XYZ file of C-alpha atoms in Angstrom:
640
model
C -12.225 -56.502 -32.320
C -12.776 -53.261 -30.541
C -9.478 -51.728 -29.417
C -9.018 -51.558 -25.672
C -8.108 -47.912 -25.867
C -11.529 -46.823 -27.184
C -14.946 -46.966 -25.557
C -17.207 -49.735 -26.828
C -20.582 -48.975 -28.352
C -23.770 -49.866 -26.505
C -25.878 -52.270 -28.571
C -28.952 -51.724 -26.390
C -30.427 -51.362 -22.916
C -33.361 -53.089 -21.239
C -35.068 -52.889 -17.871
C -36.371 -56.145 -16.348
C -38.160 -56.886 -13.097
C -39.876 -59.824 -11.395
C -43.620 -59.743 -11.935
C -45.675 -61.379 -9.226
C -47.790 -63.150 -11.870
C -45.488 -63.635 -14.888
C -42.110 -63.933 -13.252
C -39.110 -62.223 -14.851
C -40.159 -59.941 -17.693
C -38.579 -57.191 -19.760
C -40.578 -54.035 -19.173
C -38.618 -51.480 -21.271
C -35.963 -51.796 -23.945
C -34.016 -49.649 -26.395
C -33.939 -50.108 -29.359
C -37.091 -51.903 -30.284
C -36.977 -55.657 -30.755
C -33.718 -55.875 -28.824
C -34.869 -58.772 -26.651
C -37.994 -60.850 -26.117
C -40.190 -59.538 -23.342
C -40.756 -62.955 -21.708
C -39.273 -66.427 -21.670
C -41.525 -68.363 -24.103
C -42.088 -72.106 -24.015
C -40.947 -72.767 -27.613
C -37.268 -71.900 -27.103
C -35.084 -74.481 -28.848
C -32.002 -73.986 -26.689
C -31.518 -76.622 -23.992
C -30.205 -74.056 -21.528
C -33.787 -72.782 -21.068
C -34.807 -76.099 -19.451
C -32.985 -75.226 -16.246
C -35.833 -72.963 -15.114
C -37.751 -73.993 -12.043
C -41.235 -75.495 -12.390
C -42.868 -72.707 -10.454
C -41.615 -70.128 -12.893
C -42.712 -72.254 -15.853
C -46.212 -72.556 -14.493
C -46.398 -68.841 -13.818
C -45.361 -68.065 -17.344
C -47.950 -70.459 -18.751
C -50.785 -68.503 -17.210
C -52.525 -65.467 -18.647
C -50.764 -62.762 -20.642
C -50.492 -60.407 -17.687
C -49.720 -56.730 -18.040
C -48.564 -55.612 -21.448
C -44.955 -54.343 -21.586
C -44.605 -50.736 -22.665
C -42.332 -51.199 -25.662
C -43.371 -52.574 -29.005
C -41.217 -55.641 -28.465
C -44.121 -57.124 -26.530
C -45.298 -58.621 -29.800
C -42.155 -60.690 -30.097
C -43.801 -63.630 -28.316
C -46.427 -63.659 -31.019
C -43.807 -64.268 -33.693
C -41.874 -67.464 -32.987
C -39.458 -66.633 -35.846
C -37.141 -64.844 -33.380
C -37.431 -61.373 -34.923
C -35.691 -59.935 -31.845
C -31.941 -59.829 -31.400
C -31.734 -61.684 -28.062
C -33.829 -64.309 -26.325
C -34.673 -63.375 -22.746
C -35.428 -66.986 -21.853
C -31.742 -67.901 -22.126
C -30.592 -65.297 -19.625
C -33.606 -64.633 -17.402
C -32.214 -66.604 -14.465
C -29.139 -64.341 -14.430
C -30.915 -61.056 -15.140
C -33.268 -61.644 -12.185
C -31.129 -64.097 -10.234
C -31.312 -65.643 -6.790
C -30.662 -63.412 -3.817
C -27.050 -64.551 -3.541
C -26.247 -62.540 -6.708
C -28.192 -59.443 -5.793
C -26.041 -56.376 -5.237
C -23.248 -57.786 -7.443
C -22.091 -56.916 -10.938
C -23.118 -59.740 -13.277
C -21.763 -60.108 -16.828
C -22.913 -62.957 -19.055
C -22.366 -64.122 -22.618
C -25.282 -65.033 -24.884
C -25.957 -65.703 -28.555
C -28.269 -63.918 -30.960
C -31.557 -65.256 -32.312
C -30.315 -65.929 -35.851
C -32.004 -68.595 -37.956
C -28.712 -70.192 -39.083
C -25.638 -71.047 -37.095
C -23.420 -68.996 -39.413
C -25.342 -65.793 -38.725
C -25.378 -66.173 -34.958
C -23.320 -63.651 -33.022
C -22.342 -63.387 -29.389
C -23.168 -60.495 -27.083
C -22.329 -59.563 -23.514
C -24.999 -58.438 -21.077
C -23.935 -56.497 -17.979
C -26.255 -55.672 -15.103
C -26.455 -55.043 -11.382
C -29.511 -56.920 -9.965
C -31.240 -55.375 -6.948
C -33.972 -56.283 -4.515
C -36.007 -53.805 -2.441
C -37.934 -54.907 0.641
C -41.228 -53.134 1.262
C -43.111 -52.478 4.473
C -46.834 -52.452 5.088
C -47.825 -53.984 1.763
C -45.707 -51.651 -0.303
C -44.837 -54.474 -2.721
C -46.498 -57.722 -3.584
C -44.681 -60.518 -1.805
C -42.978 -57.659 0.109
C -40.122 -57.578 -2.424
C -39.332 -55.770 -5.641
C -36.568 -57.263 -7.809
C -35.273 -55.391 -10.853
C -32.220 -54.932 -13.071
C -31.062 -52.399 -15.677
C -28.889 -54.203 -18.226
C -26.490 -52.951 -20.927
C -25.843 -55.042 -24.063
C -22.468 -54.989 -25.891
C -20.658 -56.961 -28.546
C -18.789 -59.946 -27.147
C -15.404 -58.549 -28.195
C -15.872 -55.291 -26.291
C -13.741 -54.380 -23.306
C -16.211 -53.398 -20.598
C -13.949 -52.043 -17.843
C -15.012 -48.450 -18.557
C -18.714 -49.332 -18.199
C -18.479 -51.178 -14.904
C -18.638 -48.032 -12.709
C -21.423 -46.627 -14.907
C -23.616 -49.722 -14.473
C -23.026 -49.661 -10.717
C -23.888 -45.976 -10.464
C -27.072 -46.378 -12.493
C -28.228 -49.122 -10.129
C -27.364 -47.035 -7.075
C -29.216 -43.916 -8.306
C -32.287 -45.886 -9.403
C -32.382 -47.613 -6.027
C -32.247 -44.232 -4.302
C -35.073 -42.917 -6.537
C -37.180 -45.974 -5.761
C -36.653 -45.531 -2.037
C -37.482 -41.801 -2.137
C -40.429 -41.681 -4.544
C -41.219 -45.222 -5.787
C -39.782 -44.186 -9.151
C -39.532 -47.739 -10.542
C -42.602 -49.465 -9.109
C -45.178 -46.636 -9.249
C -44.849 -44.151 -12.083
C -46.086 -40.604 -11.397
C -46.593 -37.571 -13.652
C -43.688 -35.666 -12.089
C -41.328 -38.530 -12.859
C -39.261 -38.695 -16.034
C -40.617 -41.789 -17.834
C -38.211 -44.690 -17.616
C -38.386 -45.460 -21.387
C -37.241 -41.882 -22.064
C -34.412 -42.332 -19.570
C -33.213 -45.486 -21.348
C -33.389 -43.796 -24.730
C -31.387 -40.802 -23.551
C -28.812 -43.067 -21.898
C -28.433 -44.975 -25.168
C -28.010 -41.866 -27.330
C -25.857 -39.744 -25.022
C -23.389 -42.411 -23.906
C -22.821 -43.615 -27.464
C -22.502 -40.099 -28.896
C -20.999 -37.969 -26.143
C -19.798 -40.488 -23.505
C -21.677 -38.497 -20.850
C -25.224 -37.607 -19.856
C -27.322 -35.784 -17.252
C -30.895 -36.964 -16.645
C -33.260 -35.819 -13.909
C -35.426 -38.658 -12.540
C -37.848 -37.513 -9.847
C -36.794 -34.067 -8.693
C -34.599 -35.572 -5.983
C -32.290 -37.869 -7.930
C -30.570 -37.525 -11.293
C -28.176 -39.599 -13.386
C -24.888 -37.738 -13.853
C -22.693 -40.080 -15.857
C -19.430 -39.750 -17.728
C -17.381 -42.448 -19.404
C -13.621 -42.471 -19.069
C -11.432 -44.603 -21.304
C -9.957 -47.543 -19.479
C -6.265 -48.161 -20.112
C -4.631 -51.374 -18.955
C -1.494 -51.260 -16.865
C 1.510 -50.523 -19.096
C 4.082 -53.231 -19.770
C 7.506 -53.040 -18.211
C 9.926 -50.573 -19.787
C 13.486 -51.903 -20.039
C 16.743 -50.256 -21.060
C 16.949 -52.210 -24.322
C 13.438 -51.309 -25.564
C 12.960 -48.819 -28.396
C 9.923 -46.484 -28.161
C 8.010 -45.541 -31.308
C 5.666 -42.541 -31.195
C 2.106 -43.328 -32.331
C 1.093 -39.656 -32.277
C 2.878 -36.372 -32.874
C 4.404 -35.753 -29.451
C 5.627 -32.279 -30.407
C 2.062 -31.220 -31.174
C 0.913 -32.391 -27.738
C 3.763 -30.739 -25.836
C 3.034 -27.599 -23.848
C 4.576 -25.547 -21.061
C 2.928 -27.642 -18.353
C 4.752 -30.822 -19.344
C 7.135 -32.456 -16.928
C 10.763 -31.465 -17.575
C 11.879 -35.059 -18.030
C 8.987 -35.786 -20.402
C 9.801 -32.706 -22.486
C 13.436 -33.780 -22.781
C 12.762 -37.453 -23.430
C 10.159 -36.833 -26.152
C 12.756 -35.059 -28.309
C 14.759 -38.277 -28.802
C 11.927 -40.739 -29.478
C 12.595 -41.548 -33.130
C 12.125 -45.314 -33.338
C 15.911 -45.872 -33.324
C 17.216 -44.880 -29.887
C 16.702 -47.356 -27.080
C 15.689 -46.295 -23.564
C 19.189 -46.160 -22.101
C 20.496 -44.099 -24.998
C 17.535 -41.728 -24.749
C 18.391 -41.146 -21.081
C 21.990 -40.347 -22.050
C 20.995 -37.998 -24.874
C 18.393 -36.211 -22.735
C 20.817 -35.991 -19.792
C 18.115 -37.512 -17.590
C 18.124 -40.129 -14.880
C 17.536 -43.623 -16.268
C 14.868 -44.470 -13.684
C 12.958 -41.245 -14.407
C 13.240 -41.889 -18.135
C 11.697 -45.333 -17.724
C 8.865 -43.932 -15.593
C 8.164 -41.242 -18.195
C 7.976 -43.781 -20.993
C 5.697 -45.988 -18.869
C 3.295 -43.050 -18.572
C 3.381 -42.686 -22.366
C 2.748 -46.413 -22.701
C -0.222 -46.133 -20.336
C -1.869 -43.481 -22.494
C -0.854 -45.474 -25.603
C 0.935 -42.651 -27.364
C 4.058 -44.804 -27.811
C 4.766 -48.488 -28.224
C 7.904 -50.521 -27.614
C 9.836 -52.612 -30.112
C 13.242 -54.289 -30.100
C 16.524 -52.693 -31.073
C 16.974 -52.951 -34.817
C 20.250 -54.608 -35.772
C 21.324 -56.274 -38.968
C 22.139 -59.352 -36.890
C 18.481 -59.664 -35.764
C 16.211 -62.486 -36.862
C 12.445 -62.284 -37.399
C 9.592 -64.591 -38.344
C 5.952 -64.241 -39.332
C 3.089 -64.763 -36.885
C -0.081 -66.731 -37.706
C -1.967 -63.432 -37.957
C -0.433 -62.922 -41.412
C -3.078 -65.245 -42.860
C -5.756 -62.740 -41.806
C -3.839 -59.469 -42.096
C -2.305 -60.349 -45.455
C -5.607 -59.542 -47.139
C -6.448 -56.483 -45.032
C -6.981 -53.503 -47.322
C -5.690 -51.086 -44.698
C -2.349 -52.880 -44.443
C -2.089 -53.279 -48.193
C -2.514 -49.538 -48.692
C -0.311 -48.380 -45.795
C 2.688 -50.667 -46.232
C 4.238 -49.475 -49.559
C 4.424 -45.747 -48.667
C 5.783 -46.531 -45.200
C 8.586 -48.932 -46.150
C 9.790 -47.321 -49.415
C 12.623 -44.812 -49.402
C 12.076 -41.406 -51.048
C 12.638 -41.342 -54.783
C 11.731 -45.000 -55.417
C 8.471 -46.369 -56.863
C 6.182 -48.241 -54.491
C 6.532 -52.044 -54.781
C 3.424 -54.128 -55.216
C 1.953 -55.817 -52.142
C 2.685 -59.376 -53.407
C 6.364 -58.427 -53.669
C 6.384 -57.076 -50.123
C 4.480 -60.091 -48.807
C 7.019 -62.411 -50.433
C 9.848 -60.499 -48.736
C 8.103 -60.845 -45.385
C 7.843 -64.590 -45.920
C 11.619 -64.774 -46.405
C 12.202 -63.645 -42.807
C 12.643 -66.920 -40.959
C 14.539 -68.078 -37.838
C 18.227 -68.537 -38.604
C 18.279 -65.845 -41.299
C 19.637 -62.502 -40.141
C 18.477 -59.221 -41.618
C 21.884 -58.778 -43.251
C 21.650 -62.112 -45.070
C 18.019 -61.392 -45.964
C 19.015 -58.078 -47.574
C 21.876 -59.625 -49.535
C 19.965 -62.659 -50.796
C 16.807 -60.779 -51.840
C 18.373 -57.531 -53.183
C 16.165 -55.510 -50.864
C 18.068 -52.255 -51.246
C 17.709 -52.268 -55.012
C 13.919 -52.226 -54.569
C 14.155 -48.991 -52.575
C 12.983 -50.588 -49.311
C 14.153 -49.292 -45.963
C 14.891 -52.460 -43.917
C 14.316 -50.804 -40.546
C 10.909 -49.384 -41.502
C 10.036 -52.631 -43.262
C 10.588 -54.593 -40.042
C 8.952 -51.951 -37.838
C 5.784 -51.976 -39.940
C 5.337 -55.715 -39.482
C 5.860 -55.471 -35.712
C 3.483 -52.515 -35.323
C 0.740 -54.254 -37.307
C 1.217 -57.475 -35.343
C 2.155 -60.040 -37.995
C 5.942 -60.051 -37.461
C 7.895 -60.894 -34.336
C 11.521 -60.961 -33.222
C 13.424 -64.206 -32.696
C 15.646 -63.592 -29.667
C 18.940 -65.260 -28.799
C 19.174 -66.501 -25.208
C 22.791 -67.433 -24.290
C 23.161 -70.194 -21.723
C 26.365 -71.602 -20.241
C 26.325 -75.402 -20.320
C 29.792 -76.035 -18.936
C 32.490 -73.732 -17.648
C 35.800 -73.912 -19.504
C 39.214 -72.804 -18.324
C 39.472 -69.992 -20.858
C 38.205 -66.645 -19.483
C 35.309 -64.837 -21.131
C 36.774 -61.365 -20.677
C 40.462 -61.245 -21.733
C 42.822 -59.563 -19.296
C 43.819 -56.169 -20.731
C 47.489 -56.033 -21.772
C 49.280 -52.769 -22.506
C 51.158 -53.427 -25.747
C 53.226 -50.256 -25.580
C 56.953 -50.921 -25.123
C 58.200 -49.723 -21.777
C 61.750 -49.826 -20.412
C 62.269 -50.860 -16.814
C 64.619 -52.613 -14.477
C 64.695 -55.998 -12.887
C 62.577 -56.295 -9.758
C 65.507 -57.770 -7.860
C 67.435 -54.507 -8.252
C 64.748 -52.336 -6.610
C 66.233 -49.845 -4.170
C 65.244 -50.371 -0.601
C 65.363 -54.172 -0.931
C 68.005 -56.387 0.630
C 69.799 -56.791 -2.714
C 73.034 -54.795 -2.914
C 73.994 -52.771 -5.949
C 77.223 -54.580 -6.710
C 79.601 -53.421 -9.420
C 81.619 -56.548 -10.065
C 81.343 -60.171 -9.342
C 84.588 -60.121 -7.331
C 83.420 -57.067 -5.335
C 86.715 -55.258 -5.925
C 86.701 -51.454 -5.749
C 89.030 -50.175 -8.385
C 87.181 -47.529 -10.301
C 85.640 -49.884 -12.828
C 82.626 -49.349 -15.106
C 79.335 -48.156 -13.781
C 76.823 -50.530 -12.306
C 74.424 -49.660 -15.142
C 74.629 -52.300 -17.821
C 75.680 -51.372 -21.316
C 75.143 -53.164 -24.600
C 77.465 -56.081 -24.767
C 78.174 -56.131 -21.014
C 79.613 -59.254 -19.414
C 78.137 -61.587 -16.884
C 79.741 -59.740 -14.008
C 77.828 -56.528 -14.611
C 75.295 -55.040 -12.201
C 71.954 -56.652 -11.510
C 70.203 -53.756 -13.314
C 68.838 -55.189 -16.548
C 66.622 -53.752 -19.275
C 63.313 -55.514 -19.860
C 60.059 -54.859 -21.710
C 57.666 -54.791 -18.755
C 57.406 -52.473 -15.800
C 58.608 -48.918 -16.103
C 61.471 -46.758 -14.989
C 59.376 -45.856 -12.002
C 59.700 -49.444 -10.796
C 63.248 -48.606 -9.764
C 61.781 -46.570 -6.949
C 63.844 -43.477 -7.739
C 62.027 -40.211 -8.249
C 62.969 -37.820 -11.067
C 64.452 -35.480 -8.452
C 67.136 -37.985 -7.552
C 68.081 -38.985 -11.100
C 69.858 -35.666 -11.689
C 72.717 -36.858 -9.508
C 74.172 -39.074 -12.187
C 74.613 -38.901 -15.934
C 73.501 -41.973 -17.862
C 76.121 -43.416 -20.193
C 75.728 -42.927 -23.899
C 75.904 -45.729 -26.408
C 79.630 -45.082 -26.877
C 80.281 -45.179 -23.146
C 80.930 -41.441 -22.858
C 79.273 -38.890 -20.641
C 77.716 -35.955 -22.509
C 79.429 -33.510 -20.056
C 82.753 -35.168 -19.201
C 85.712 -36.525 -21.132
C 86.865 -40.016 -21.904
C 88.461 -42.616 -19.617
C 88.710 -42.564 -15.871
C 86.909 -39.256 -15.416
C 83.765 -40.801 -16.832
C 84.201 -43.893 -14.745
C 84.871 -41.818 -11.682
C 81.647 -39.862 -12.130
C 79.505 -42.995 -12.477
C 81.250 -45.319 -10.039
C 80.837 -45.708 -6.293
C 83.594 -44.238 -4.054
C 85.219 -47.018 -2.045
C 86.708 -44.621 0.500
C 83.382 -43.044 1.299
C 81.795 -46.469 1.422
C 84.397 -47.613 3.942
C 83.784 -44.613 6.224
C 80.072 -45.202 6.041
C 80.532 -48.823 7.051
C 82.151 -47.761 10.327
C 78.945 -45.955 11.429
C 76.300 -48.366 10.201
C 75.592 -52.034 10.447
C 75.900 -54.374 7.522
C 72.149 -54.369 6.863
C 72.018 -50.573 6.791
C 74.904 -50.552 4.342
C 72.919 -52.771 2.010
C 69.680 -50.798 2.295
C 70.638 -47.149 2.902
C 74.385 -46.750 2.517
C 74.342 -46.670 -1.250
C 72.102 -43.657 -1.269
C 74.447 -41.811 1.088
C 77.563 -42.764 -0.808
C 76.157 -41.957 -4.202
C 75.032 -38.562 -3.031
C 78.444 -37.732 -1.593
C 80.382 -38.998 -4.587
C 78.277 -37.194 -7.159
C 78.223 -34.006 -5.132
C 81.996 -33.892 -5.046
C 82.555 -34.730 -8.696
C 79.908 -32.547 -10.353
C 80.167 -28.794 -9.969
C 76.682 -28.438 -11.448
C 75.021 -30.522 -8.753
C 73.775 -27.487 -6.875
C 71.965 -26.174 -9.937
C 70.392 -29.598 -10.664
C 69.490 -29.884 -7.041
C 67.736 -26.547 -7.251
C 65.832 -27.722 -10.327
C 64.988 -31.089 -8.838
C 63.858 -29.576 -5.575
C 65.623 -32.246 -3.452
C 68.388 -31.528 -0.956
C 71.150 -34.046 -0.242
C 71.252 -35.233 3.336
C 74.614 -36.306 4.787
C 73.516 -38.361 7.722
C 75.812 -39.391 10.526
C 75.811 -42.510 12.597
C 74.535 -40.764 15.690
C 70.878 -41.230 14.792
C 71.513 -44.062 12.411
C 68.114 -45.470 11.594
C 66.119 -42.274 11.790
C 68.496 -40.289 9.605
C 68.906 -43.208 7.281
C 65.180 -43.381 6.747
C 64.957 -39.621 6.341
C 67.807 -39.687 3.865
C 66.061 -42.352 1.885
C 62.871 -40.293 1.852
C 64.632 -37.107 0.841
C 66.389 -38.836 -1.995
C 63.002 -39.648 -3.540
C 62.986 -43.419 -3.080
C 59.390 -44.704 -3.384
C 58.213 -48.052 -2.155
C 55.222 -50.128 -3.473
C 53.581 -50.237 -6.911
C 54.068 -47.561 -9.499
C 51.212 -45.646 -11.146
C 51.446 -47.834 -14.250
C 51.271 -51.010 -12.191
C 48.314 -49.698 -10.243
C 46.492 -48.983 -13.503
C 47.211 -52.482 -14.739
C 46.026 -54.017 -11.470
C 42.810 -51.972 -11.608
C 42.187 -53.039 -15.209
C 42.688 -56.699 -14.313
C 40.360 -56.381 -11.340
C 37.687 -54.670 -13.509
C 37.956 -57.470 -16.096
C 37.474 -60.107 -13.410
C 34.421 -58.311 -12.006
C 32.962 -57.906 -15.493
C 33.427 -61.604 -16.225
C 31.730 -62.547 -12.959
C 28.756 -60.329 -13.781
C 28.570 -61.559 -17.372
C 28.580 -65.167 -16.184
C 25.506 -64.424 -14.041
C 23.641 -63.334 -17.203
C 24.337 -66.648 -18.962
C 21.562 -68.627 -17.284
C 19.141 -68.693 -20.210
C 16.813 -65.998 -18.819
C 18.511 -62.949 -20.371
C 18.411 -62.464 -24.130
C 21.190 -60.936 -26.198
C 19.692 -57.416 -26.358
C 19.673 -57.123 -22.577
C 23.301 -58.279 -22.325
C 24.438 -56.013 -25.152
C 22.904 -52.883 -23.638
C 24.102 -53.765 -20.140
C 27.742 -54.174 -21.211
C 27.715 -51.811 -24.205
C 28.647 -54.419 -26.824
C 27.573 -55.135 -30.350
C 26.440 -58.648 -31.185
C 29.625 -59.405 -33.133
C 31.765 -58.457 -30.127
C 29.567 -60.378 -27.688
C 29.615 -63.365 -30.024
C 33.409 -63.343 -29.958
C 33.556 -63.029 -26.163
C 31.160 -65.956 -25.708
C 33.083 -68.059 -28.235
C 30.106 -68.532 -30.553
C 31.912 -67.975 -33.859
C 32.408 -71.717 -34.153
C 29.494 -73.776 -32.825
C 29.865 -77.537 -32.885
C 27.151 -79.811 -31.615
C 25.092 -76.818 -30.542
C 27.817 -75.497 -28.222
C 30.532 -72.895 -28.640
C 34.179 -73.347 -27.773
C 33.645 -71.773 -24.336
C 30.813 -74.073 -23.326
C 27.957 -71.680 -24.200
C 24.924 -72.454 -26.350
C 22.196 -70.279 -27.868
C 18.464 -70.824 -27.465
C 16.305 -69.214 -30.176
C 12.736 -68.293 -29.304
């Protein structure tokens, strides 16, 4: 089959017109004996019986004018020495008026003696009719057609504009100087025109022929490329030509960057990242390369992939080109080339359900010196191997989430939420609420049930207390032995850490009970610590927070200001905000992943979209253990 990327060869050309006496006849043809000059009466094909009676009678009359080419003798030899039989296609070469001015392509068979030797050909033409005035033509009409003959497997898109232009120029020449119907000495003979068209278009894909001094055929063939396939993020481009040799200073910047990372391994999204280019522009650049067929796309190679042979292996398995190209391509340097039967047997072992990893282990592929990636790529490029994709589909939704909620496993020390400053919970020191210089409200190891509500726990953080580092300099935490690192034993230590009952009583006179619970403790603690620690001023300077002794005159306003100056923070801490954001991101990711589990997105697309390997995605979807065709999270896999 002729590749679509190359121009097909012209098998021949012929010029036919409607003779007033003989009907449709072939007047000129190149090469000789391409087609019979007339539709003879001894044609065995039943399709010739569809001709009208009037045309049959006209053909049965005298021989008429002799065609110019030597193929005129073909009617004398009923052994079908010519390649094509005009009688089979005459009604479409010179058709009814409804087809005039339209491009007509038809399929016909050759005149071989046996059915095995018969081949099919395509004939393309553009039938025309010219209307004459004042007896210019017999029957006042002149019908003609210039036809091109190709092999049936040829792609004719590139020749369609050429056939149309030839018909248009010949029509113009006929209108200006009767070039077709009345030959003159100053005209270029039509047989010479056909011969030059045949030679130049096949050899040079262009030609320039002067017809009558007014009109000339200026033709050039351009390769026709089909629209490129879609380029997705998970596709892997493979260069079919040396892109570095084609690169020059006029290349697009994105194309110059992208071409550096086309190695048959990187997928489209990774190429965009490596080239520091926009993903959309990268896809458009690769689509241009696909259009000009300098690259092709394959799947991402993974050892978890599965492949299988295509029916074309029965034909390509004996192709000498493949047999000679495969060993050097798939063998690693330093190893001898395996024989083709060995390689063909390894290809046959690639079946659905067998991953590349298992195929390598069970067939000892590496010991033969074979590169698995190039081995698979060769089969895909040549067209006898294809990928078996996994298509996840959710059958039923289970209660277990797909994306686990992220949990920070680092041990953090915090306080009970009920003891948060600024809440309505008081910071009591004893269960009996007696003020007698007892132990600090901070709990110690081995503390009794009547200790403060502050408790150590493994979640949250110290920031959950709501006290900024600037305010923690006002007290000294107790050591394990119950001693302050700066003060002595006994009551002095307890005095430094305890709340002053006298100051608390004076504060109660100026504030309501609710303000005592919410704001009074901050005021009392500040006053008590300031009086007992001579180094408070220096710590205050370091902490950058001044102590505010508010009075009851502006109770609420000063109380709020005092709370703000002491560094009390309300709401979630930075750690809790991070955890909340992580949980929210996991929920959004699970919602998006669920939308991909409808059976229309294969595993490669999901892996590239979420940046996961197959083993990780398999664990998230619960496909490690499949029972009855379904995983433990209600998801099944469709292989195709």
